[in-house]
Amino acid sequence: MLAVERMKLFTTRSPWWCALVALATTIGFSALVVGNADDGGEFTATVASTQFGYSFGMAVIMVLAALAVTTEYRFGTIRTTFQAVPNRAAALVAKTTVVALVALVIGELSAFGSWALALVLKPNAPLALDTAADWINVAGVGAIYALAAVIAVAVGILLRHSAGAIALLLIYALAVEDLIRLIPSVGDDIYQWLPFNVANKFLTGDGASNMGRNVDAGAPMSTAALSQGWSLAYFAAVAVALLAIAVATARKRDA
């Protein structure tokens, strides 16, 4: 099933284009931030600033993941899949696994590509991966991309419509969580537990990879109350829970 899902994914154009756009967007935004950083000033390039564009690439990855499942519903090929594999849960988990692994690879390529380009642009900046915080800030992007892909697949299974799934994912990831902070009294408290804010806490931690400089030199800091390790576990739990709901729903309804 994994081999079949791999072939289905890579024999269409959209995953290739999404992968290229994710890499170009992430590395491009990071290059802009690092290229305009000071040399030795408050906005000196740091490891955190090399990952400034990861959220833009994550949005593209979620589009890729949503299309991987909604395209099958659109063209009716999901019926053939379920006829060949009557165990719908196994088929959908196999698809999710392949998409998540692809997202993991793209995430690592974009993260280390951004960091490597920063080394070329600012060879004298403190960009060495000397601490655990530095490594998490870079290598952790792949894990976040993979879990974001699982969430996107789950939403695609639930909605079964490409435009609707993509619109919902992008609006939520890029706007809704920040807008919730505007709710009087309780907005900030709710925001602390929203999944993508928590995922950002895993990457940025307490800002150690910013080396104490202005936080604007890197990705925005998270307000999540959890530690880095628990933040990753929380984000993973949200992804797995959504996938479980989606699979259970797919098993009960007509293809």
mmCIF file of C-alpha atoms in Angstrom:
data_model
loop_
_atom_site.group_PDB
_atom_site.id
_atom_site.type_symbol
_atom_site.label_atom_id
_atom_site.label_comp_id
_atom_site.label_asym_id
_atom_site.label_seq_id
_atom_site.Cartn_x
_atom_site.Cartn_y
_atom_site.Cartn_z
ATOM 1 C CA MET A 1 0.000 0.000 0.000
ATOM 2 C CA LEU A 2 2.867 2.352 0.752
ATOM 3 C CA ALA A 3 4.380 1.680 -2.688
ATOM 4 C CA VAL A 4 1.039 2.303 -4.382
ATOM 5 C CA GLU A 5 0.503 5.561 -2.535
ATOM 6 C CA ARG A 6 4.031 6.658 -3.412
ATOM 7 C CA MET A 7 3.370 6.004 -7.101
ATOM 8 C CA LYS A 8 0.025 7.796 -7.003
ATOM 9 C CA LEU A 9 1.592 10.814 -5.332
ATOM 10 C CA PHE A 10 4.595 11.210 -7.602
ATOM 11 C CA THR A 11 2.874 10.511 -10.923
ATOM 12 C CA THR A 12 0.964 13.794 -10.716
ATOM 13 C CA ARG A 13 2.398 17.268 -11.179
ATOM 14 C CA SER A 14 0.989 19.058 -8.149
ATOM 15 C CA PRO A 15 3.279 17.443 -5.521
ATOM 16 C CA TRP A 16 6.370 18.360 -7.537
ATOM 17 C CA TRP A 17 5.231 21.952 -7.988
ATOM 18 C CA CYS A 18 4.233 22.241 -4.333
ATOM 19 C CA ALA A 19 7.604 20.876 -3.232
ATOM 20 C CA LEU A 20 9.474 23.367 -5.406
ATOM 21 C CA VAL A 21 7.302 26.268 -4.249
ATOM 22 C CA ALA A 22 7.759 25.265 -0.586
ATOM 23 C CA LEU A 23 11.531 25.149 -0.964
ATOM 24 C CA ALA A 24 11.709 28.385 -2.918
ATOM 25 C CA THR A 25 9.377 30.224 -0.552
ATOM 26 C CA THR A 26 11.059 29.088 2.646
ATOM 27 C CA ILE A 27 14.624 29.600 1.463
ATOM 28 C CA GLY A 28 13.747 32.837 -0.339
ATOM 29 C CA PHE A 29 12.136 34.505 2.686
ATOM 30 C CA SER A 30 14.978 33.392 4.921
ATOM 31 C CA ALA A 31 17.511 34.802 2.446
ATOM 32 C CA LEU A 32 15.721 38.156 2.498
ATOM 33 C CA VAL A 33 15.777 38.308 6.286
ATOM 34 C CA VAL A 34 19.382 37.193 6.645
ATOM 35 C CA GLY A 35 20.566 39.337 3.748
ATOM 36 C CA ASN A 36 19.155 42.463 5.369
ATOM 37 C CA ALA A 37 20.474 41.660 8.854
ATOM 38 C CA ASP A 38 23.042 43.848 10.583
ATOM 39 C CA ASP A 39 26.654 42.816 10.975
ATOM 40 C CA GLY A 40 27.178 42.806 14.725
ATOM 41 C CA GLY A 41 24.163 44.963 15.614
ATOM 42 C CA GLU A 42 20.856 44.242 17.291
ATOM 43 C CA PHE A 43 19.541 42.489 14.204
ATOM 44 C CA THR A 44 22.575 40.307 13.537
ATOM 45 C CA ALA A 45 21.631 37.119 11.712
ATOM 46 C CA THR A 46 21.085 34.168 14.050
ATOM 47 C CA VAL A 47 20.085 30.543 13.629
ATOM 48 C CA ALA A 48 16.500 31.571 14.357
ATOM 49 C CA SER A 49 16.504 34.158 11.589
ATOM 50 C CA THR A 50 17.529 31.517 9.038
ATOM 51 C CA GLN A 51 14.177 29.808 9.668
ATOM 52 C CA PHE A 52 12.070 32.935 9.352
ATOM 53 C CA GLY A 53 10.137 31.627 6.341
ATOM 54 C CA TYR A 54 9.251 28.154 7.606
ATOM 55 C CA SER A 55 5.569 28.994 8.144
ATOM 56 C CA PHE A 56 5.156 29.991 4.495
ATOM 57 C CA GLY A 57 6.600 26.696 3.357
ATOM 58 C CA MET A 58 4.370 24.856 5.826
ATOM 59 C CA ALA A 59 1.310 26.428 4.214
ATOM 60 C CA VAL A 60 2.377 25.064 0.833
ATOM 61 C CA ILE A 61 3.008 21.627 2.356
ATOM 62 C CA MET A 62 -0.525 21.579 3.705
ATOM 63 C CA VAL A 63 -1.818 22.367 0.218
ATOM 64 C CA LEU A 64 0.222 19.431 -1.120
ATOM 65 C CA ALA A 65 -1.150 17.110 1.569
ATOM 66 C CA ALA A 66 -4.752 18.182 1.083
ATOM 67 C CA LEU A 67 -4.528 17.710 -2.690
ATOM 68 C CA ALA A 68 -3.064 14.233 -2.214
ATOM 69 C CA VAL A 69 -6.400 13.026 -0.854
ATOM 70 C CA THR A 70 -9.022 15.422 -2.237
ATOM 71 C CA THR A 71 -7.873 14.821 -5.823
ATOM 72 C CA GLU A 72 -8.793 11.161 -5.418
ATOM 73 C CA TYR A 73 -12.269 12.124 -4.253
ATOM 74 C CA ARG A 74 -12.589 14.633 -7.089
ATOM 75 C CA PHE A 75 -11.847 12.107 -9.837
ATOM 76 C CA GLY A 76 -13.458 9.126 -8.114
ATOM 77 C CA THR A 77 -10.264 7.071 -7.914
ATOM 78 C CA ILE A 78 -10.773 6.707 -4.164
ATOM 79 C CA ARG A 79 -13.504 4.162 -4.986
ATOM 80 C CA THR A 80 -10.976 2.024 -6.844
ATOM 81 C CA THR A 81 -8.610 2.323 -3.912
ATOM 82 C CA PHE A 82 -11.250 1.156 -1.446
ATOM 83 C CA GLN A 83 -12.266 -1.703 -3.761
ATOM 84 C CA ALA A 84 -8.655 -2.884 -3.930
ATOM 85 C CA VAL A 85 -8.148 -2.363 -0.186
ATOM 86 C CA PRO A 86 -11.448 -2.933 1.646
ATOM 87 C CA ASN A 87 -9.750 -1.908 4.902
ATOM 88 C CA ARG A 88 -10.234 1.825 4.442
ATOM 89 C CA ALA A 89 -8.343 2.696 7.588
ATOM 90 C CA ALA A 90 -5.222 0.913 6.340
ATOM 91 C CA ALA A 91 -5.429 2.597 2.935
ATOM 92 C CA LEU A 92 -5.837 6.069 4.404
ATOM 93 C CA VAL A 93 -3.097 5.577 6.995
ATOM 94 C CA ALA A 94 -0.757 4.406 4.219
ATOM 95 C CA LYS A 95 -1.529 7.536 2.214
ATOM 96 C CA THR A 96 -0.991 9.726 5.256
ATOM 97 C CA THR A 97 2.322 8.026 6.034
ATOM 98 C CA VAL A 98 3.679 8.612 2.531
ATOM 99 C CA VAL A 99 2.571 12.246 2.480
ATOM 100 C CA ALA A 100 4.020 12.850 5.954
ATOM 101 C CA LEU A 101 7.381 11.343 4.964
ATOM 102 C CA VAL A 102 7.509 13.530 1.857
ATOM 103 C CA ALA A 103 6.692 16.572 4.002
ATOM 104 C CA LEU A 104 9.429 15.570 6.445
ATOM 105 C CA VAL A 105 12.023 15.431 3.655
ATOM 106 C CA ILE A 106 10.910 18.752 2.177
ATOM 107 C CA GLY A 107 10.993 20.330 5.627
ATOM 108 C CA GLU A 108 14.540 19.198 6.288
ATOM 109 C CA LEU A 109 15.703 20.305 2.848
ATOM 110 C CA SER A 110 14.118 23.733 3.253
ATOM 111 C CA ALA A 111 15.437 24.192 6.809
ATOM 112 C CA PHE A 112 19.011 23.168 6.148
ATOM 113 C CA GLY A 113 18.927 24.871 2.736
ATOM 114 C CA SER A 114 17.932 28.139 4.424
ATOM 115 C CA TRP A 115 20.654 27.716 7.010
ATOM 116 C CA ALA A 116 23.306 26.867 4.395
ATOM 117 C CA LEU A 117 22.383 29.862 2.254
ATOM 118 C CA ALA A 118 22.614 32.079 5.349
ATOM 119 C CA LEU A 119 26.158 30.838 5.909
ATOM 120 C CA VAL A 120 27.014 31.931 2.381
ATOM 121 C CA LEU A 121 25.351 35.337 2.754
ATOM 122 C CA LYS A 122 26.683 36.072 6.260
ATOM 123 C CA PRO A 123 29.841 33.997 6.781
ATOM 124 C CA ASN A 124 30.824 36.013 9.868
ATOM 125 C CA ALA A 125 27.453 35.759 11.620
ATOM 126 C CA PRO A 126 27.016 33.392 14.616
ATOM 127 C CA LEU A 127 25.186 30.684 12.675
ATOM 128 C CA ALA A 128 26.923 27.549 13.943
ATOM 129 C CA LEU A 129 24.657 24.814 15.312
ATOM 130 C CA ASP A 130 26.339 24.657 18.701
ATOM 131 C CA THR A 131 23.425 23.954 21.022
ATOM 132 C CA ALA A 132 20.363 21.724 21.253
ATOM 133 C CA ALA A 133 18.184 24.813 20.750
ATOM 134 C CA ASP A 134 19.952 25.550 17.470
ATOM 135 C CA TRP A 135 19.502 21.990 16.204
ATOM 136 C CA ILE A 136 15.824 21.903 17.168
ATOM 137 C CA ASN A 137 15.225 25.248 15.481
ATOM 138 C CA VAL A 138 16.558 23.852 12.195
ATOM 139 C CA ALA A 139 16.068 20.072 12.211
ATOM 140 C CA GLY A 140 12.702 20.357 13.959
ATOM 141 C CA VAL A 141 11.121 22.006 10.918
ATOM 142 C CA GLY A 142 10.829 18.633 9.191
ATOM 143 C CA ALA A 143 8.853 17.159 12.088
ATOM 144 C CA ILE A 144 6.464 20.125 12.127
ATOM 145 C CA TYR A 145 5.957 19.872 8.357
ATOM 146 C CA ALA A 146 5.196 16.150 8.660
ATOM 147 C CA LEU A 147 2.604 16.669 11.407
ATOM 148 C CA ALA A 148 1.067 19.618 9.553
ATOM 149 C CA ALA A 149 0.718 17.310 6.530
ATOM 150 C CA VAL A 150 -1.142 14.777 8.692
ATOM 151 C CA ILE A 151 -3.553 17.510 9.778
ATOM 152 C CA ALA A 152 -4.057 18.566 6.153
ATOM 153 C CA VAL A 153 -4.755 14.990 5.022
ATOM 154 C CA ALA A 154 -7.294 14.605 7.822
ATOM 155 C CA VAL A 155 -9.078 17.802 6.792
ATOM 156 C CA GLY A 156 -9.021 16.633 3.166
ATOM 157 C CA ILE A 157 -10.631 13.319 4.117
ATOM 158 C CA LEU A 158 -13.326 15.089 6.105
ATOM 159 C CA LEU A 159 -14.189 17.729 3.475
ATOM 160 C CA ARG A 160 -13.385 15.743 0.281
ATOM 161 C CA HIS A 161 -13.226 19.007 -1.667
ATOM 162 C CA SER A 162 -9.917 20.563 -2.716
ATOM 163 C CA ALA A 163 -10.902 24.223 -2.640
ATOM 164 C CA GLY A 164 -12.738 23.921 0.667
ATOM 165 C CA ALA A 165 -9.976 21.969 2.393
ATOM 166 C CA ILE A 166 -7.214 24.280 1.171
ATOM 167 C CA ALA A 167 -9.169 27.417 2.073
ATOM 168 C CA LEU A 168 -9.921 26.140 5.573
ATOM 169 C CA LEU A 169 -6.330 25.090 6.231
ATOM 170 C CA LEU A 170 -4.741 28.296 4.989
ATOM 171 C CA ILE A 171 -7.225 30.617 6.668
ATOM 172 C CA TYR A 172 -6.820 28.819 9.981
ATOM 173 C CA ALA A 173 -3.033 28.488 9.898
ATOM 174 C CA LEU A 174 -2.329 32.005 8.647
ATOM 175 C CA ALA A 175 -5.097 34.061 10.226
ATOM 176 C CA VAL A 176 -7.534 32.429 12.643
ATOM 177 C CA GLU A 177 -5.108 31.688 15.466
ATOM 178 C CA ASP A 178 -3.813 35.259 15.504
ATOM 179 C CA LEU A 179 -7.354 36.660 15.380
ATOM 180 C CA ILE A 180 -8.369 34.633 18.419
ATOM 181 C CA ARG A 181 -5.913 36.723 20.444
ATOM 182 C CA LEU A 182 -8.227 39.689 19.874
ATOM 183 C CA ILE A 183 -11.012 38.122 21.954
ATOM 184 C CA PRO A 184 -11.268 40.207 25.136
ATOM 185 C CA SER A 185 -10.072 38.645 28.406
ATOM 186 C CA VAL A 186 -9.715 35.037 27.219
ATOM 187 C CA GLY A 187 -8.117 35.433 23.781
ATOM 188 C CA ASP A 188 -4.513 35.128 24.955
ATOM 189 C CA ASP A 189 -5.335 32.181 27.200
ATOM 190 C CA ILE A 190 -6.951 30.284 24.321
ATOM 191 C CA TYR A 191 -4.099 31.180 21.982
ATOM 192 C CA GLN A 192 -1.588 29.474 24.270
ATOM 193 C CA TRP A 193 -3.148 26.094 23.402
ATOM 194 C CA LEU A 194 -3.799 26.495 19.693
ATOM 195 C CA PRO A 195 -1.870 23.881 17.688
ATOM 196 C CA PHE A 196 0.270 25.977 15.375
ATOM 197 C CA ASN A 197 1.254 28.347 18.162
ATOM 198 C CA VAL A 198 2.306 25.318 20.206
ATOM 199 C CA ALA A 199 4.222 23.923 17.211
ATOM 200 C CA ASN A 200 6.114 27.203 17.006
ATOM 201 C CA LYS A 201 7.045 26.808 20.688
ATOM 202 C CA PHE A 202 8.754 23.522 19.840
ATOM 203 C CA LEU A 203 10.924 25.252 17.241
ATOM 204 C CA THR A 204 11.719 28.496 19.031
ATOM 205 C CA GLY A 205 11.631 27.447 22.688
ATOM 206 C CA ASP A 206 12.671 30.317 24.936
ATOM 207 C CA GLY A 207 14.539 32.093 22.137
ATOM 208 C CA ALA A 208 17.967 30.585 22.816
ATOM 209 C CA SER A 209 18.664 30.246 19.084
ATOM 210 C CA ASN A 210 18.167 34.016 18.818
ATOM 211 C CA MET A 211 21.120 34.384 21.210
ATOM 212 C CA GLY A 212 19.335 37.002 23.294
ATOM 213 C CA ARG A 213 19.019 39.500 20.430
ATOM 214 C CA ASN A 214 15.871 41.223 19.322
ATOM 215 C CA VAL A 215 13.186 38.597 18.711
ATOM 216 C CA ASP A 216 12.318 40.302 15.435
ATOM 217 C CA ALA A 217 15.545 38.838 14.061
ATOM 218 C CA GLY A 218 13.853 35.441 13.934
ATOM 219 C CA ALA A 219 10.443 33.833 13.721
ATOM 220 C CA PRO A 220 7.881 35.279 16.174
ATOM 221 C CA MET A 221 8.150 33.790 19.649
ATOM 222 C CA SER A 222 5.406 31.471 20.853
ATOM 223 C CA THR A 223 3.312 32.169 23.945
ATOM 224 C CA ALA A 224 2.507 28.486 24.541
ATOM 225 C CA ALA A 225 2.775 27.373 28.156
ATOM 226 C CA LEU A 226 4.267 23.950 27.380
ATOM 227 C CA SER A 227 7.939 23.052 27.190
ATOM 228 C CA GLN A 228 9.544 22.250 23.836
ATOM 229 C CA GLY A 229 9.207 18.492 24.220
ATOM 230 C CA TRP A 230 5.604 18.632 25.369
ATOM 231 C CA SER A 231 4.806 21.132 22.626
ATOM 232 C CA LEU A 232 5.837 18.589 19.987
ATOM 233 C CA ALA A 233 3.850 15.864 21.762
ATOM 234 C CA TYR A 234 0.780 18.132 21.923
ATOM 235 C CA PHE A 235 0.976 19.026 18.228
ATOM 236 C CA ALA A 236 1.409 15.341 17.350
ATOM 237 C CA ALA A 237 -1.594 14.424 19.505
ATOM 238 C CA VAL A 238 -3.757 16.986 17.700
ATOM 239 C CA ALA A 239 -2.660 15.609 14.320
ATOM 240 C CA VAL A 240 -3.295 11.979 15.310
ATOM 241 C CA ALA A 241 -6.687 12.825 16.838
ATOM 242 C CA LEU A 242 -7.824 14.629 13.688
ATOM 243 C CA LEU A 243 -6.641 11.734 11.530
ATOM 244 C CA ALA A 244 -8.482 9.226 13.730
ATOM 245 C CA ILE A 245 -11.697 11.242 13.415
ATOM 246 C CA ALA A 246 -11.237 11.493 9.651
ATOM 247 C CA VAL A 247 -10.587 7.772 9.204
ATOM 248 C CA ALA A 248 -13.571 6.846 11.380
ATOM 249 C CA THR A 249 -15.758 9.170 9.312
ATOM 250 C CA ALA A 250 -14.479 7.745 6.020
ATOM 251 C CA ARG A 251 -15.279 4.203 7.158
ATOM 252 C CA LYS A 252 -18.900 5.079 7.856
ATOM 253 C CA ARG A 253 -19.853 7.016 4.741
ATOM 254 C CA ASP A 254 -20.025 6.228 1.042
ATOM 255 C CA ALA A 255 -16.849 6.791 -0.950
#
